[in-house]
Coordinates of C-alpha atoms and ligand atoms in Angstrom, one line a residue:
M1448 CA 0.0 -0.1 0.0
S1449 CA 1.2 3.5 -0.8
E1450 CA 2.4 5.6 2.1
R1451 CA -0.1 8.4 3.2
I1452 CA 2.1 11.7 3.8
G1453 CA 0.7 14.9 5.3
I1454 CA 2.5 18.2 4.9
I1455 CA 1.7 21.3 7.1
G1456 CA 2.4 24.5 5.4
G1457 CA 1.7 25.8 1.8
G1458 CA 4.9 28.0 1.5
I1459 CA 7.4 27.3 -0.9
V1460 CA 9.2 24.7 1.3
G1461 CA 6.1 22.7 2.0
I1462 CA 5.1 22.7 -1.6
A1463 CA 8.6 21.9 -2.9
L1464 CA 8.5 18.8 -0.6
A1465 CA 5.1 17.8 -1.9
R1466 CA 6.2 18.0 -5.5
A1467 CA 9.4 15.9 -4.7
L1468 CA 7.4 13.3 -3.0
V1469 CA 4.8 12.9 -5.8
R1470 CA 7.4 13.0 -8.5
R1471 CA 9.5 10.3 -6.8
G1472 CA 6.3 8.3 -6.2
L1473 CA 6.7 8.1 -2.7
G1474 CA 3.3 8.3 -1.4
E1475 CA -0.2 10.0 -1.4
V1476 CA 0.5 13.6 -0.5
T1477 CA -2.0 16.1 1.3
V1478 CA -0.9 19.5 2.1
F1479 CA -2.6 21.8 4.8
E1480 CA -2.5 25.4 4.4
K1481 CA -4.3 27.6 6.9
E1482 CA -4.6 30.6 4.7
G1483 CA -7.0 30.7 1.7
R1484 CA -4.0 30.8 -0.8
L1485 CA -0.4 29.4 -0.9
A1486 CA 2.6 31.6 -0.3
A1487 CA 0.7 33.8 2.0
H1488 CA 3.5 34.5 4.4
Q1489 CA 7.3 34.6 4.0
T1490 CA 7.2 33.1 0.6
G1491 CA 5.0 35.8 -0.7
H1492 CA 6.7 38.6 1.2
N1493 CA 10.4 38.5 0.5
S1494 CA 13.1 40.2 -1.7
G1495 CA 12.6 37.7 -4.4
V1496 CA 16.4 37.1 -4.6
V1497 CA 17.9 33.8 -5.8
H1498 CA 21.0 33.9 -3.6
A1499 CA 24.3 32.5 -5.2
G1500 CA 25.6 31.4 -1.8
L1501 CA 27.9 34.3 -0.8
Y1502 CA 27.4 34.5 2.8
Y1503 CA 27.1 31.2 4.4
K1504 CA 29.6 29.2 6.3
P1505 CA 31.1 26.7 4.1
G1506 CA 30.1 23.2 4.8
S1507 CA 26.8 24.5 6.6
L1508 CA 23.4 23.4 5.4
K1509 CA 22.7 26.8 4.2
A1510 CA 26.0 26.7 2.1
Q1511 CA 25.1 23.4 0.6
L1512 CA 21.5 23.6 0.1
C1513 CA 21.7 27.3 -1.3
V1514 CA 24.0 26.1 -4.1
A1515 CA 22.0 23.2 -5.0
G1516 CA 18.8 25.0 -4.8
R1517 CA 19.6 28.1 -6.9
D1518 CA 20.4 25.8 -9.8
A1519 CA 17.2 23.9 -9.3
I1520 CA 15.2 27.1 -9.1
R1521 CA 16.8 28.4 -12.3
D1522 CA 15.9 25.1 -14.2
F1523 CA 12.4 25.0 -12.8
C1524 CA 11.8 28.7 -14.1
Q1525 CA 13.2 27.8 -17.4
E1526 CA 11.1 24.8 -17.7
K1527 CA 8.0 26.6 -16.7
G1528 CA 8.5 29.9 -18.5
L1529 CA 8.6 31.8 -15.3
P1530 CA 10.6 35.0 -15.0
Y1531 CA 14.2 34.5 -13.9
R1532 CA 16.5 37.5 -14.3
E1533 CA 20.2 37.5 -13.5
V1534 CA 20.5 41.2 -12.4
G1535 CA 23.7 40.6 -10.5
K1536 CA 24.7 41.6 -7.0
L1537 CA 27.4 43.9 -5.6
V1538 CA 28.3 43.7 -1.9
V1539 CA 29.8 47.1 -1.3
A1540 CA 32.4 48.4 1.4
V1541 CA 31.6 52.1 1.7
D1542 CA 34.7 52.8 3.5
E1543 CA 37.9 51.2 4.9
S1544 CA 36.5 49.9 8.0
E1545 CA 34.4 47.4 6.1
L1546 CA 37.2 45.9 4.1
A1547 CA 38.1 43.0 6.5
A1548 CA 34.4 41.9 6.7
L1549 CA 34.2 42.2 2.8
A1550 CA 37.3 39.9 2.5
D1551 CA 35.6 37.3 4.7
I1552 CA 32.5 37.5 2.5
E1553 CA 34.9 37.0 -0.5
Q1554 CA 36.5 34.0 1.1
R1555 CA 33.2 32.3 2.0
A1556 CA 31.8 33.0 -1.3
R1557 CA 34.8 31.3 -3.2
A1558 CA 34.6 28.5 -0.7
N1559 CA 31.0 28.0 -1.6
G1560 CA 31.8 28.1 -5.4
V1561 CA 29.8 31.1 -6.2
P1562 CA 30.2 31.4 -10.0
D1563 CA 32.3 34.1 -11.7
L1564 CA 32.7 36.1 -8.5
V1565 CA 34.8 39.1 -9.1
R1566 CA 36.6 41.4 -6.5
I1567 CA 36.5 45.0 -7.3
D1568 CA 39.0 47.4 -5.8
D1569 CA 38.6 50.6 -7.9
A1570 CA 35.7 53.1 -8.1
A1571 CA 35.8 53.2 -11.8
H1572 CA 35.1 49.3 -12.0
L1573 CA 32.5 49.9 -9.5
R1574 CA 30.7 52.5 -11.4
S1575 CA 30.9 50.6 -14.6
L1576 CA 28.5 48.1 -13.0
E1577 CA 26.5 50.6 -10.8
P1578 CA 27.0 54.2 -12.1
H1579 CA 25.5 55.8 -9.0
V1580 CA 27.1 53.7 -6.2
A1581 CA 29.8 55.0 -3.9
G1582 CA 32.3 52.6 -2.1
V1583 CA 35.9 51.7 -1.9
A1584 CA 35.6 48.1 -2.9
A1585 CA 33.0 45.3 -3.6
V1586 CA 32.5 41.8 -4.6
H1587 CA 30.3 41.2 -7.7
S1588 CA 28.1 38.1 -8.1
P1589 CA 27.0 38.5 -11.7
H1590 CA 24.6 35.4 -11.4
T1591 CA 22.6 36.4 -8.5
A1592 CA 19.0 36.6 -9.7
V1593 CA 15.6 37.7 -8.9
V1594 CA 12.3 35.7 -9.2
D1595 CA 8.6 35.8 -8.1
Y1596 CA 8.6 33.0 -5.5
A1597 CA 4.8 33.2 -5.1
A1598 CA 4.4 32.3 -8.8
I1599 CA 7.0 29.6 -8.4
T1600 CA 5.1 28.1 -5.5
D1601 CA 1.9 28.1 -7.6
A1602 CA 3.6 26.4 -10.5
M1603 CA 5.1 23.8 -8.2
A1604 CA 1.5 23.3 -6.8
D1605 CA 0.1 22.7 -10.3
D1606 CA 2.5 19.8 -10.5
V1607 CA 1.5 18.4 -7.2
R1608 CA -2.2 18.4 -8.1
A1609 CA -1.4 17.1 -11.6
A1610 CA 0.2 14.1 -9.9
G1611 CA -2.7 13.4 -7.8
G1612 CA -1.6 15.3 -4.6
A1613 CA -4.1 17.2 -2.6
I1614 CA -3.7 20.8 -1.4
L1615 CA -6.3 21.9 1.3
L1616 CA -6.5 25.6 1.7
G1617 CA -8.1 27.4 4.7
E1618 CA -7.3 24.2 6.9
E1619 CA -5.2 24.8 9.9
V1620 CA -3.6 21.9 11.6
V1621 CA -4.8 22.2 15.3
A1622 CA -3.9 18.8 16.8
M1623 CA -1.7 15.8 16.0
Q1624 CA -1.7 12.6 17.9
L1625 CA 0.9 9.8 17.5
E1626 CA -1.0 6.3 17.2
G1627 CA 1.4 3.6 17.1
A1628 CA 3.4 4.0 13.7
A1629 CA 0.7 6.5 12.5
V1630 CA -0.2 10.1 13.1
R1631 CA -3.7 11.5 13.4
V1632 CA -4.0 15.1 12.1
R1633 CA -6.9 17.3 12.9
T1634 CA -7.8 20.8 11.3
Q1635 CA -10.7 22.8 12.2
L1636 CA -12.6 21.3 9.3
S1637 CA -11.4 17.4 8.8
E1638 CA -9.4 14.5 10.5
H1639 CA -6.9 12.5 8.7
V1640 CA -4.5 9.6 9.5
F1641 CA -1.0 9.5 8.0
D1642 CA 2.1 7.3 7.9
R1643 CA 4.3 10.3 7.9
V1644 CA 4.0 14.1 8.6
I1645 CA 6.4 16.9 7.6
A1646 CA 5.8 20.3 9.2
C1647 CA 7.0 23.5 7.3
A1648 CA 4.9 25.9 9.2
G1649 CA 7.3 28.9 8.9
L1650 CA 6.2 31.5 11.7
H1651 CA 4.3 28.8 13.5
S1652 CA 7.0 26.0 13.2
D1653 CA 7.5 25.9 17.1
V1654 CA 3.7 26.0 17.6
V1655 CA 3.3 23.0 15.3
A1656 CA 6.4 21.2 17.0
R1657 CA 4.7 21.4 20.4
L1658 CA 1.5 19.7 19.0
V1659 CA 3.6 16.5 18.9
G1660 CA 5.5 17.0 22.1
A1661 CA 8.8 18.3 20.7
D1662 CA 11.1 20.4 22.7
P1663 CA 9.8 24.0 22.7
S1664 CA 13.3 25.3 21.8
P1665 CA 14.1 26.6 19.3
K1666 CA 11.3 29.0 19.5
I1667 CA 10.3 31.4 16.7
L1668 CA 11.1 35.0 17.0
P1669 CA 9.3 37.0 14.3
F1670 CA 11.5 39.6 12.8
R1671 CA 9.7 42.1 10.5
G1672 CA 11.6 43.5 7.4
E1673 CA 10.1 46.7 6.0
Y1674 CA 10.7 47.9 2.4
W1675 CA 10.4 51.4 0.8
S1676 CA 10.0 51.7 -2.8
L1677 CA 12.2 53.9 -5.1
N1678 CA 10.1 56.4 -7.2
P1679 CA 9.9 54.8 -10.7
D1680 CA 11.4 58.0 -12.2
R1681 CA 14.4 57.3 -10.1
N1682 CA 14.8 53.7 -11.2
G1683 CA 17.9 54.5 -13.1
L1684 CA 19.9 54.9 -9.9
V1685 CA 20.1 51.2 -9.5
T1686 CA 21.0 48.6 -12.2
G1687 CA 20.9 45.3 -10.3
M1688 CA 21.3 44.7 -6.5
I1689 CA 23.4 46.7 -4.1
Y1690 CA 24.0 45.3 -0.7
P1691 CA 26.0 46.3 2.4
V1692 CA 28.7 44.4 4.0
P1693 CA 26.4 42.5 6.4
D1694 CA 27.4 42.6 10.2
P1695 CA 28.5 39.0 11.0
R1696 CA 27.0 39.1 14.5
F1697 CA 23.6 39.3 12.9
P1698 CA 21.8 36.7 10.7
F1699 CA 20.3 39.4 8.3
L1700 CA 21.8 40.9 5.4
G1701 CA 21.1 44.7 6.0
V1702 CA 19.1 47.3 3.9
H1703 CA 19.9 46.8 0.3
F1704 CA 18.6 48.0 -3.2
T1705 CA 17.0 45.4 -5.3
R1706 CA 15.7 45.5 -8.9
G1707 CA 12.9 43.2 -8.8
V1708 CA 11.9 40.7 -11.4
Y1709 CA 9.1 43.3 -12.6
D1710 CA 11.7 46.1 -12.6
D1711 CA 10.4 47.7 -9.5
I1712 CA 13.1 48.7 -7.1
H1713 CA 12.7 48.2 -3.4
V1714 CA 14.9 49.4 -0.5
G1715 CA 15.1 47.2 2.5
P1716 CA 14.5 45.0 4.3
N1717 CA 15.4 46.3 7.9
A1718 CA 14.9 44.0 10.9
V1719 CA 12.7 45.0 13.7
P1720 CA 11.1 42.7 16.2
A1721 CA 7.3 42.0 15.2
L1722 CA 4.7 42.2 17.9
A1723 CA 2.9 39.3 16.5
R1724 CA 4.1 36.2 14.4
E1725 CA 2.2 37.8 11.4
G1726 CA 2.7 41.4 12.4
Y1727 CA 3.3 43.1 9.2
R1728 CA 2.8 46.5 10.7
W1729 CA 3.6 48.1 14.1
L1730 CA 0.0 48.2 14.9
T1731 CA -0.6 44.4 14.7
V1732 CA 0.0 43.3 18.2
S1733 CA -0.5 39.9 19.7
P1734 CA -0.3 40.1 23.5
K1735 CA 0.4 36.6 23.7
D1736 CA 3.1 36.3 21.1
T1737 CA 4.9 39.3 22.6
W1738 CA 4.5 38.0 26.2
D1739 CA 5.8 34.5 25.1
S1740 CA 8.9 36.2 23.5
L1741 CA 9.5 38.5 26.6
R1742 CA 9.4 35.5 29.0
W1743 CA 11.6 33.2 27.0
P1744 CA 14.6 32.1 28.9
G1745 CA 16.9 33.7 26.1
A1746 CA 15.2 37.1 26.1
G1747 CA 17.7 38.7 28.5
A1748 CA 20.7 37.4 26.8
L1749 CA 19.5 38.5 23.3
A1750 CA 18.6 41.9 24.5
K1751 CA 22.0 42.2 26.2
Q1752 CA 23.9 41.3 23.0
H1753 CA 21.8 43.2 20.3
W1754 CA 20.0 46.0 22.1
R1755 CA 22.3 48.7 20.3
M1756 CA 21.3 47.2 16.9
G1757 CA 17.7 46.9 18.1
V1758 CA 17.6 50.5 19.0
D1759 CA 19.0 51.5 15.6
E1760 CA 16.6 49.3 13.5
I1761 CA 13.5 50.5 15.6
S1762 CA 14.4 54.0 15.3
G1763 CA 15.0 53.6 11.4
S1764 CA 11.7 52.0 11.1
L1765 CA 9.9 54.8 12.8
L1766 CA 11.9 57.8 11.5
K1767 CA 12.2 57.9 7.6
P1768 CA 15.2 60.3 7.7
L1769 CA 17.3 57.6 9.6
Y1770 CA 16.3 54.9 7.2
Y1771 CA 17.0 57.2 4.3
R1772 CA 20.6 58.0 5.8
K1773 CA 21.4 54.3 5.7
A1774 CA 20.4 54.0 2.1
R1775 CA 22.2 57.2 1.1
R1776 CA 25.5 55.8 2.1
F1777 CA 25.5 53.6 -1.0
I1778 CA 23.8 56.1 -3.4
P1779 CA 24.8 59.6 -2.4
E1780 CA 22.5 61.0 -5.2
L1781 CA 19.4 59.5 -3.4
R1782 CA 17.0 62.1 -2.1
M1783 CA 14.6 61.4 0.7
S1784 CA 11.7 62.1 -1.6
D1785 CA 12.8 59.4 -3.9
L1786 CA 11.8 56.9 -1.2
T1787 CA 7.9 56.6 -1.4
A1788 CA 6.0 55.3 1.6
K1789 CA 6.7 51.8 3.1
T1790 CA 5.1 49.6 0.4
A1791 CA 5.7 46.1 1.7
A1792 CA 6.8 44.1 4.7
G1793 CA 7.7 40.5 5.5
V1794 CA 8.1 38.7 8.7
R1795 CA 11.1 36.3 9.0
A1796 CA 10.6 33.1 11.1
Q1797 CA 13.9 33.3 13.0
A1798 CA 14.6 30.4 15.4
W1799 CA 15.9 31.2 18.8
G1800 CA 17.4 29.0 21.3
R1801 CA 16.9 29.0 25.2
D1802 CA 20.2 30.5 25.5
G1803 CA 19.2 33.5 23.6
A1804 CA 21.4 32.7 20.4
L1805 CA 19.7 33.1 17.2
L1806 CA 20.1 29.8 15.1
D1807 CA 22.1 30.6 12.1
D1808 CA 21.7 27.3 10.1
F1809 CA 18.6 25.3 8.8
D1810 CA 17.4 23.1 11.5
V1811 CA 15.4 19.8 11.3
D1812 CA 13.9 17.8 14.2
Q1813 CA 12.2 14.5 14.3
V1814 CA 9.5 13.0 16.6
G1815 CA 8.6 9.5 15.5
P1816 CA 7.1 9.7 12.0
V1817 CA 6.9 13.4 12.1
T1818 CA 9.6 15.5 10.6
L1819 CA 9.7 19.3 11.7
L1820 CA 11.4 22.1 10.0
R1821 CA 12.4 24.4 12.9
N1822 CA 14.4 27.0 11.2
A1823 CA 14.1 27.8 7.4
P1824 CA 15.0 31.6 7.3
S1825 CA 16.6 33.2 4.2
P1826 CA 17.9 31.6 1.9
A1827 CA 15.2 28.9 2.2
A1828 CA 13.2 30.2 -0.7
T1829 CA 16.4 30.0 -2.8
S1830 CA 17.1 26.5 -1.4
S1831 CA 13.6 25.1 -1.1
M1832 CA 13.9 22.4 -3.9
A1833 CA 17.3 21.2 -2.3
I1834 CA 15.8 21.4 1.1
A1835 CA 13.1 19.1 -0.1
D1836 CA 15.4 16.5 -1.4
Y1837 CA 17.7 16.7 1.8
V1838 CA 14.8 16.3 4.2
I1839 CA 13.3 13.4 2.2
D1840 CA 16.6 11.5 2.0
R1841 CA 18.0 12.2 5.5
Y1842 CA 14.8 12.2 7.6
V1843 CA 11.7 11.0 6.0
Y1844 CA 13.0 8.0 4.3
A1845 CA 16.5 7.8 5.8
Q1846 CA 15.8 4.2 6.8
A1847 CA 13.8 3.2 3.8
Ligands
LIG2907 C1 11.5 40.1 4.5 C2 12.1 38.8 4.0 C3 13.0 38.7 3.0 C4 13.5 37.5 2.4 N1 14.1 37.6 1.3 C5 14.6 36.3 0.8 C6 15.4 36.2 -0.4 O1 15.4 37.3 -1.1 N2 15.7 35.0 -0.9 C7 15.5 33.8 -0.2 O2 16.0 32.7 -0.6 N3 14.8 33.9 1.0 C8 14.3 35.1 1.5 N4 13.7 35.1 2.6 C9 13.3 33.9 3.2 C10 12.2 33.1 2.7 O3 11.1 33.9 2.3 C11 11.8 31.9 3.6 O4 12.9 31.4 4.0 C12 10.9 31.0 2.8 O5 9.9 31.7 2.2 C13 10.5 29.9 3.9 O6 9.5 29.2 3.3 P1 8.3 28.3 4.1 O7 7.6 27.6 3.2 O8 9.3 27.5 5.1 O9 7.7 29.3 5.1 P2 6.3 30.2 4.8 O10 6.4 30.8 3.5 O11 6.2 31.1 5.9 O12 5.0 29.2 4.9 C14 4.7 28.5 6.0 C15 3.2 28.4 5.8 O13 2.7 27.5 6.9 C16 1.4 27.8 7.1 N5 1.1 27.3 8.3 C17 1.6 27.6 9.6 N6 0.9 27.0 10.7 C18 0.1 26.2 10.1 C19 -0.9 25.2 10.6 N7 -0.9 25.0 11.8 N8 -1.7 24.5 9.6 C20 -1.5 24.8 8.3 N9 -0.8 25.8 7.7 C21 0.1 26.4 8.7 C22 1.4 29.3 7.0 O14 0.2 29.9 6.7 C23 2.4 29.5 5.9 O15 1.9 29.7 4.6 C24 13.0 36.3 3.1 C25 12.1 36.4 4.0 C26 11.7 37.6 4.5 C27 10.6 37.6 5.6

């Protein structure tokens, strides 16, 4: 008899897993998504970048799966006729103080096999790629691309349905019970029994993990990233992507300029604590989510380590001139009026341990027949198809 497999979460990771399972003929797949559409959270609210693998610690899951995943996403877009644009990325050191960190990024990028990486040490070369940028050095990744991850998720979902998989929208998994070797799954509308379940619940991954009695750690700390748009008549200021040299103490990449797949230019995202798991605005507050974060054992340690960065990010979110000042470091010609109102935001599901440390790498956990993705932040959209293969081979069918 064919295996019955349940998947919780209709973001790009859950749908990539469903597609890989049905294509490999591994079982009858049912996906549960609590919203009325796919890609409703992180997958539909991100920068749309197909990362080439510059930043990640060599040998880490992020490094391995980003490199494999970017090629798979490129091939999938080609196969389905979806937009995939290699607009290229510059990581720019604005002054000498950033050169050491830039050298680290270059070293990591080379170790990770980022193709055709170029080190740039003179302003003329820099300006031949981005005529309006200011900086003393940079690394250029010409194959870093932009895509529409929501469209990719929908196209993968079409493949799942065509192969007989079921995708149930508007069904939130509210309970799971282990029954011998099987798992009973309950949503607010229906009840099912599966041989295996894989949870890819993004911002709710710790909540879903607790349904099967998994360790509450790592918990999810929601970090909102807010974007400003560049006025279309100033789109000429940016050719591809312009990124800062990231702060190695923090798992986010810093405010950057990205030419999106539809030629819109966005500036961001910043990283501010969200006051609800799906808190896309300051005014969306969940007292429970906020209280749960504040009383988490690692809260004090995190606050102690990152309070300065936190104050800086929050003030930049509330006061446009401060956000503008960060962006202008890279493009001195930028005027404050070039940034239109905040147009979009996404909330990152960042896993956070009891000790207050933010988990850097992807993280997977297993409780009997239930496999739990506990940390799948950026570059998990880029890596989604490779994460799917990895999870199936290493966890779901490791013993098969
Ligand atoms: C601001 C921002 C910028 C980013 N930029 C990039 C980028 O440029 N490139 C990149 O590679 N990555 C980027 N990322 C990261 C990337 O978006 C995520 O890593 C990726 O989308 C994770 O996919 P997912 O399927 O795990 O999660 P999600 O897309 O969040 O999907 C999880 C789904 O699970 C559903 N769910 C939760 N609980 C339940 C339940 N109980 N029952 C049923 N359904 C449930 C949710 O509704 C949701 O749809 C960015 C993220 C953010 C927030």
